[in-house]
């Protein structure tokens, strides 16, 4: 158990819908990273937050948005969902000092029908 | 394109044998890390090697880093069935550790 929690574990929805994925980092960690993992694209970095502020952006679509709240939990919002958005979505956090090692949550499996 | 590219894509070995996989990257790095992922689960950090280090050991794991060739290797000695997983390398950029780039992974299968 990494200490990073993600909810829900599974999500099934229809095209065009909007969903919110939630992540709580390890106690004391300030950074949260979001990744998308699909079979053909591997693990893609989406976005990073540090203490409530956006720090780095990766291959995140405009239909996707994220934020980190004062209690440090983060939410990833996916809207106008398409079939191709079906994937595993991981959240990770890193320790506040070195930020070198990432600790991954168990992921949310999203299926868009 | 991915910064880290693992090779081979898949590896099948007998229990007790050693498993070696490689990772190549394109730009300057601050550190390189290896992670393991069991099927459909979150990634688990295995080992980190910094750009000024050449070799590092952790239990049955041995990692090497050659910054001149922009490559790293992960060796798992005396493999066990529990080592069956996907292994990913991730590079930490020089602009602080704000962005990690993962490869596609090497799928390792250890047969009994």
mmCIF file of C-alpha atoms in Angstrom:
data_model
loop_
_atom_site.group_PDB
_atom_site.id
_atom_site.type_symbol
_atom_site.label_atom_id
_atom_site.label_comp_id
_atom_site.label_asym_id
_atom_site.label_seq_id
_atom_site.Cartn_x
_atom_site.Cartn_y
_atom_site.Cartn_z
ATOM 1 C CA UNK A 1 0.000 0.000 0.000
ATOM 2 C CA UNK A 2 1.606 3.236 -1.209
ATOM 3 C CA UNK A 3 -0.562 5.524 0.920
ATOM 4 C CA UNK A 4 -2.044 7.181 -2.173
ATOM 5 C CA UNK A 5 -5.770 6.622 -2.542
ATOM 6 C CA UNK A 6 -7.918 6.933 -5.621
ATOM 7 C CA UNK A 7 -11.646 6.747 -6.086
ATOM 8 C CA UNK A 8 -13.543 5.268 -7.717
ATOM 9 C CA UNK A 9 -11.745 2.044 -8.636
ATOM 10 C CA UNK A 10 -13.931 1.461 -11.664
ATOM 11 C CA UNK A 11 -16.087 3.770 -13.721
ATOM 12 C CA UNK A 12 -18.311 2.922 -16.670
ATOM 13 C CA UNK A 13 -19.924 5.745 -18.569
ATOM 14 C CA UNK A 14 -21.151 6.738 -22.007
ATOM 15 C CA UNK A 15 -19.626 8.894 -24.709
ATOM 16 C CA UNK A 16 -20.239 12.597 -24.222
ATOM 17 C CA UNK A 17 -20.455 12.323 -20.460
ATOM 18 C CA UNK A 18 -18.289 13.950 -17.802
ATOM 19 C CA UNK A 19 -16.588 12.205 -14.881
ATOM 20 C CA UNK A 20 -14.448 13.222 -11.926
ATOM 21 C CA UNK A 21 -11.619 11.130 -10.573
ATOM 22 C CA UNK A 22 -10.338 11.788 -7.098
ATOM 23 C CA UNK A 23 -6.916 11.321 -5.550
ATOM 24 C CA UNK A 24 -5.515 11.800 -2.063
ATOM 25 C CA UNK A 25 -1.716 11.927 -1.827
ATOM 26 C CA UNK A 26 0.358 10.334 0.913
ATOM 27 C CA UNK A 27 0.279 12.181 4.176
ATOM 28 C CA UNK A 28 2.744 15.072 3.993
ATOM 29 C CA UNK A 29 3.265 14.973 0.225
ATOM 30 C CA UNK A 30 2.565 18.222 -1.582
ATOM 31 C CA UNK A 31 2.914 17.065 -5.198
ATOM 32 C CA UNK A 32 0.261 15.199 -7.155
ATOM 33 C CA UNK A 33 0.780 13.788 -10.638
ATOM 34 C CA UNK A 34 -1.852 12.392 -12.996
ATOM 35 C CA UNK A 35 -1.139 9.766 -15.634
ATOM 36 C CA UNK A 36 -3.173 7.987 -18.267
ATOM 37 C CA UNK A 37 -2.272 4.436 -19.195
ATOM 38 C CA UNK A 38 -3.704 2.836 -22.292
ATOM 39 C CA UNK A 39 -2.544 -0.231 -24.178
ATOM 40 C CA UNK A 40 -1.274 1.622 -27.231
ATOM 41 C CA UNK A 41 0.127 4.761 -25.594
ATOM 42 C CA UNK A 42 1.753 3.424 -22.485
ATOM 43 C CA UNK A 43 1.937 5.647 -19.418
ATOM 44 C CA UNK A 44 1.336 9.252 -20.378
ATOM 45 C CA UNK A 45 2.012 12.104 -17.986
ATOM 46 C CA UNK A 46 -0.943 14.473 -17.882
ATOM 47 C CA UNK A 47 -0.354 17.129 -15.253
ATOM 48 C CA UNK A 48 1.343 17.909 -11.954
ATOM 49 C CA UNK A 49 0.261 20.068 -9.032
ATOM 50 C CA UNK A 50 2.362 21.227 -6.130
ATOM 51 C CA UNK A 51 0.694 22.664 -3.054
ATOM 52 C CA UNK A 52 -2.332 23.772 -5.017
ATOM 53 C CA UNK A 53 -0.552 25.211 -8.029
ATOM 54 C CA UNK A 54 -0.061 23.707 -11.457
ATOM 55 C CA UNK A 55 3.626 22.871 -11.902
ATOM 56 C CA UNK A 56 3.974 20.914 -15.125
ATOM 57 C CA UNK A 57 1.754 19.952 -17.988
ATOM 58 C CA UNK A 58 2.070 16.967 -20.252
ATOM 59 C CA UNK A 59 -0.184 15.469 -22.891
ATOM 60 C CA UNK A 60 -3.411 16.600 -21.322
ATOM 61 C CA UNK A 61 -6.341 17.211 -23.636
ATOM 62 C CA UNK A 62 -8.343 20.445 -23.447
ATOM 63 C CA UNK A 63 -11.381 18.346 -22.503
ATOM 64 C CA UNK A 64 -9.525 17.328 -19.343
ATOM 65 C CA UNK A 65 -8.854 19.558 -16.372
ATOM 66 C CA UNK A 66 -7.500 19.089 -12.894
ATOM 67 C CA UNK A 67 -7.091 20.944 -9.655
ATOM 68 C CA UNK A 68 -5.557 20.475 -6.251
ATOM 69 C CA UNK A 69 -7.489 21.635 -3.219
ATOM 70 C CA UNK A 70 -6.226 23.234 0.028
ATOM 71 C CA UNK A 71 -6.353 19.847 1.765
ATOM 72 C CA UNK A 72 -4.050 18.624 -1.052
ATOM 73 C CA UNK A 73 -6.417 16.123 -2.584
ATOM 74 C CA UNK A 74 -6.759 16.418 -6.329
ATOM 75 C CA UNK A 75 -9.482 15.867 -8.867
ATOM 76 C CA UNK A 76 -9.165 15.087 -12.550
ATOM 77 C CA UNK A 77 -12.194 16.073 -14.599
ATOM 78 C CA UNK A 78 -12.778 14.397 -17.946
ATOM 79 C CA UNK A 79 -15.519 15.826 -20.135
ATOM 80 C CA UNK A 80 -17.092 15.105 -23.530
ATOM 81 C CA UNK A 81 -15.785 11.593 -23.139
ATOM 82 C CA UNK A 82 -14.818 9.585 -26.183
ATOM 83 C CA UNK A 83 -14.260 5.860 -26.612
ATOM 84 C CA UNK A 84 -10.530 6.495 -26.777
ATOM 85 C CA UNK A 85 -10.521 7.922 -23.271
ATOM 86 C CA UNK A 86 -11.019 4.427 -21.890
ATOM 87 C CA UNK A 87 -7.888 3.779 -19.880
ATOM 88 C CA UNK A 88 -6.381 3.410 -16.443
ATOM 89 C CA UNK A 89 -5.862 6.752 -14.735
ATOM 90 C CA UNK A 90 -3.199 6.879 -12.062
ATOM 91 C CA UNK A 91 -2.408 9.469 -9.508
ATOM 92 C CA UNK A 92 0.979 9.656 -7.818
ATOM 93 C CA UNK A 93 2.516 11.818 -5.151
ATOM 94 C CA UNK A 94 6.105 12.557 -4.242
ATOM 95 C CA UNK A 95 7.772 13.559 -1.002
ATOM 96 C CA UNK A 96 8.007 17.256 -0.292
ATOM 97 C CA UNK A 97 11.793 17.434 -0.048
ATOM 98 C CA UNK A 98 13.447 15.629 -2.943
ATOM 99 C CA UNK A 99 10.337 14.994 -5.072
ATOM 100 C CA UNK A 100 12.388 12.299 -6.723
ATOM 101 C CA UNK A 101 10.368 9.166 -6.082
ATOM 102 C CA UNK A 102 6.741 8.845 -7.059
ATOM 103 C CA UNK A 103 4.242 6.765 -5.112
ATOM 104 C CA UNK A 104 1.367 5.541 -7.200
ATOM 105 C CA UNK A 105 -2.234 4.956 -6.270
ATOM 106 C CA UNK A 106 -4.136 1.836 -7.360
ATOM 107 C CA UNK A 107 -5.701 3.656 -10.311
ATOM 108 C CA UNK A 108 -9.176 4.248 -11.669
ATOM 109 C CA UNK A 109 -10.239 2.075 -14.574
ATOM 110 C CA UNK A 110 -12.453 4.106 -16.897
ATOM 111 C CA UNK A 111 -14.542 2.455 -19.564
ATOM 112 C CA UNK A 112 -16.386 4.672 -22.024
ATOM 113 C CA UNK A 113 -19.113 2.869 -23.964
ATOM 114 C CA UNK B 1 7.388 10.222 -28.306
ATOM 115 C CA UNK B 2 8.459 8.642 -25.051
ATOM 116 C CA UNK B 3 11.666 9.816 -23.440
ATOM 117 C CA UNK B 4 12.446 6.393 -22.040
ATOM 118 C CA UNK B 5 12.340 3.417 -24.371
ATOM 119 C CA UNK B 6 12.622 -0.010 -22.809
ATOM 120 C CA UNK B 7 14.075 -2.963 -24.622
ATOM 121 C CA UNK B 8 13.014 -5.702 -25.087
ATOM 122 C CA UNK B 9 9.258 -5.206 -25.121
ATOM 123 C CA UNK B 10 8.770 -8.658 -23.634
ATOM 124 C CA UNK B 11 10.968 -11.212 -21.912
ATOM 125 C CA UNK B 12 10.225 -14.782 -20.898
ATOM 126 C CA UNK B 13 12.630 -16.637 -18.613
ATOM 127 C CA UNK B 14 12.762 -19.654 -16.321
ATOM 128 C CA UNK B 15 12.675 -19.224 -12.580
ATOM 129 C CA UNK B 16 16.182 -18.846 -11.248
ATOM 130 C CA UNK B 17 17.544 -17.211 -14.391
ATOM 131 C CA UNK B 18 18.603 -13.582 -14.607
ATOM 132 C CA UNK B 19 16.534 -11.004 -16.450
ATOM 133 C CA UNK B 20 18.080 -7.979 -18.099
ATOM 134 C CA UNK B 21 16.238 -5.088 -19.658
ATOM 135 C CA UNK B 22 17.467 -1.814 -21.062
ATOM 136 C CA UNK B 23 16.250 1.745 -21.211
ATOM 137 C CA UNK B 24 17.370 4.466 -23.582
ATOM 138 C CA UNK B 25 16.524 8.135 -23.314
ATOM 139 C CA UNK B 26 17.079 11.246 -25.380
ATOM 140 C CA UNK B 27 17.746 14.325 -23.245
ATOM 141 C CA UNK B 28 19.877 15.158 -20.222
ATOM 142 C CA UNK B 29 18.516 13.791 -16.997
ATOM 143 C CA UNK B 30 18.770 14.420 -13.291
ATOM 144 C CA UNK B 31 18.009 10.846 -12.351
ATOM 145 C CA UNK B 32 16.578 7.637 -13.747
ATOM 146 C CA UNK B 33 14.227 5.331 -11.914
ATOM 147 C CA UNK B 34 12.826 1.877 -12.432
ATOM 148 C CA UNK B 35 9.294 0.905 -11.483
ATOM 149 C CA UNK B 36 7.409 -2.388 -11.479
ATOM 150 C CA UNK B 37 3.750 -2.785 -12.352
ATOM 151 C CA UNK B 38 1.783 -5.936 -11.682
ATOM 152 C CA UNK B 39 -1.080 -6.426 -14.071
ATOM 153 C CA UNK B 40 -3.546 -3.527 -13.926
ATOM 154 C CA UNK B 41 -2.174 -2.168 -10.668
ATOM 155 C CA UNK B 42 -0.245 0.906 -9.650
ATOM 156 C CA UNK B 43 3.460 1.260 -10.268
ATOM 157 C CA UNK B 44 5.869 0.495 -7.459
ATOM 158 C CA UNK B 45 9.192 2.283 -7.187
ATOM 159 C CA UNK B 46 12.170 -0.080 -7.301
ATOM 160 C CA UNK B 47 15.337 1.940 -7.485
ATOM 161 C CA UNK B 48 16.676 5.391 -8.360
ATOM 162 C CA UNK B 49 20.067 6.176 -9.833
ATOM 163 C CA UNK B 50 21.363 9.706 -10.119
ATOM 164 C CA UNK B 51 23.129 11.091 -13.167
ATOM 165 C CA UNK B 52 26.496 11.098 -11.349
ATOM 166 C CA UNK B 53 26.190 7.420 -10.393
ATOM 167 C CA UNK B 54 27.175 4.485 -12.593
ATOM 168 C CA UNK B 55 25.835 1.488 -10.730
ATOM 169 C CA UNK B 56 23.474 0.770 -7.872
ATOM 170 C CA UNK B 57 22.282 -2.367 -6.103
ATOM 171 C CA UNK B 58 19.167 -3.154 -4.137
ATOM 172 C CA UNK B 59 18.636 -6.747 -3.089
ATOM 173 C CA UNK B 60 18.426 -8.814 -6.298
ATOM 174 C CA UNK B 61 18.319 -5.683 -8.457
ATOM 175 C CA UNK B 62 21.290 -4.093 -10.150
ATOM 176 C CA UNK B 63 20.974 -0.902 -12.149
ATOM 177 C CA UNK B 64 23.605 0.678 -14.348
ATOM 178 C CA UNK B 65 23.593 4.087 -15.969
ATOM 179 C CA UNK B 66 25.700 5.241 -18.895
ATOM 180 C CA UNK B 67 25.023 8.927 -19.465
ATOM 181 C CA UNK B 68 27.353 9.052 -22.478
ATOM 182 C CA UNK B 69 25.165 6.505 -24.228
ATOM 183 C CA UNK B 70 21.986 7.783 -22.580
ATOM 184 C CA UNK B 71 21.078 4.296 -21.462
ATOM 185 C CA UNK B 72 20.386 2.272 -18.349
ATOM 186 C CA UNK B 73 19.965 -1.396 -17.622
ATOM 187 C CA UNK B 74 18.069 -3.274 -14.938
ATOM 188 C CA UNK B 75 19.226 -6.739 -13.961
ATOM 189 C CA UNK B 76 17.070 -8.998 -11.808
ATOM 190 C CA UNK B 77 19.101 -11.910 -10.518
ATOM 191 C CA UNK B 78 17.734 -15.331 -9.562
ATOM 192 C CA UNK B 79 14.262 -14.468 -10.817
ATOM 193 C CA UNK B 80 11.131 -15.716 -9.092
ATOM 194 C CA UNK B 81 7.571 -16.173 -10.291
ATOM 195 C CA UNK B 82 6.633 -13.088 -8.245
ATOM 196 C CA UNK B 83 8.909 -11.006 -10.488
ATOM 197 C CA UNK B 84 6.410 -11.465 -13.332
ATOM 198 C CA UNK B 85 5.367 -7.891 -14.076
ATOM 199 C CA UNK B 86 5.975 -4.960 -16.383
ATOM 200 C CA UNK B 87 9.038 -2.873 -15.704
ATOM 201 C CA UNK B 88 9.256 0.797 -16.593
ATOM 202 C CA UNK B 89 12.076 3.256 -16.585
ATOM 203 C CA UNK B 90 11.344 6.887 -15.858
ATOM 204 C CA UNK B 91 13.624 9.848 -16.321
ATOM 205 C CA UNK B 92 13.605 12.901 -14.114
ATOM 206 C CA UNK B 93 14.330 16.064 -16.088
ATOM 207 C CA UNK B 94 17.090 18.517 -15.314
ATOM 208 C CA UNK B 95 14.506 21.253 -14.706
ATOM 209 C CA UNK B 96 13.885 19.959 -11.258
ATOM 210 C CA UNK B 97 11.864 16.800 -10.698
ATOM 211 C CA UNK B 98 8.671 18.285 -11.981
ATOM 212 C CA UNK B 99 8.182 16.006 -14.902
ATOM 213 C CA UNK B 100 8.740 12.295 -15.202
ATOM 214 C CA UNK B 101 8.658 10.535 -18.540
ATOM 215 C CA UNK B 102 7.957 6.823 -18.660
ATOM 216 C CA UNK B 103 8.686 4.354 -21.403
ATOM 217 C CA UNK B 104 6.326 1.678 -22.723
ATOM 218 C CA UNK B 105 7.739 -0.926 -20.384
ATOM 219 C CA UNK B 106 9.207 -4.417 -20.620
ATOM 220 C CA UNK B 107 6.819 -7.275 -19.834
ATOM 221 C CA UNK B 108 8.669 -9.955 -17.914
ATOM 222 C CA UNK B 109 7.256 -13.419 -17.478
ATOM 223 C CA UNK B 110 9.005 -15.840 -15.148
ATOM 224 C CA UNK B 111 8.043 -19.441 -15.791
ATOM 225 C CA UNK B 112 8.136 -22.134 -13.111
#
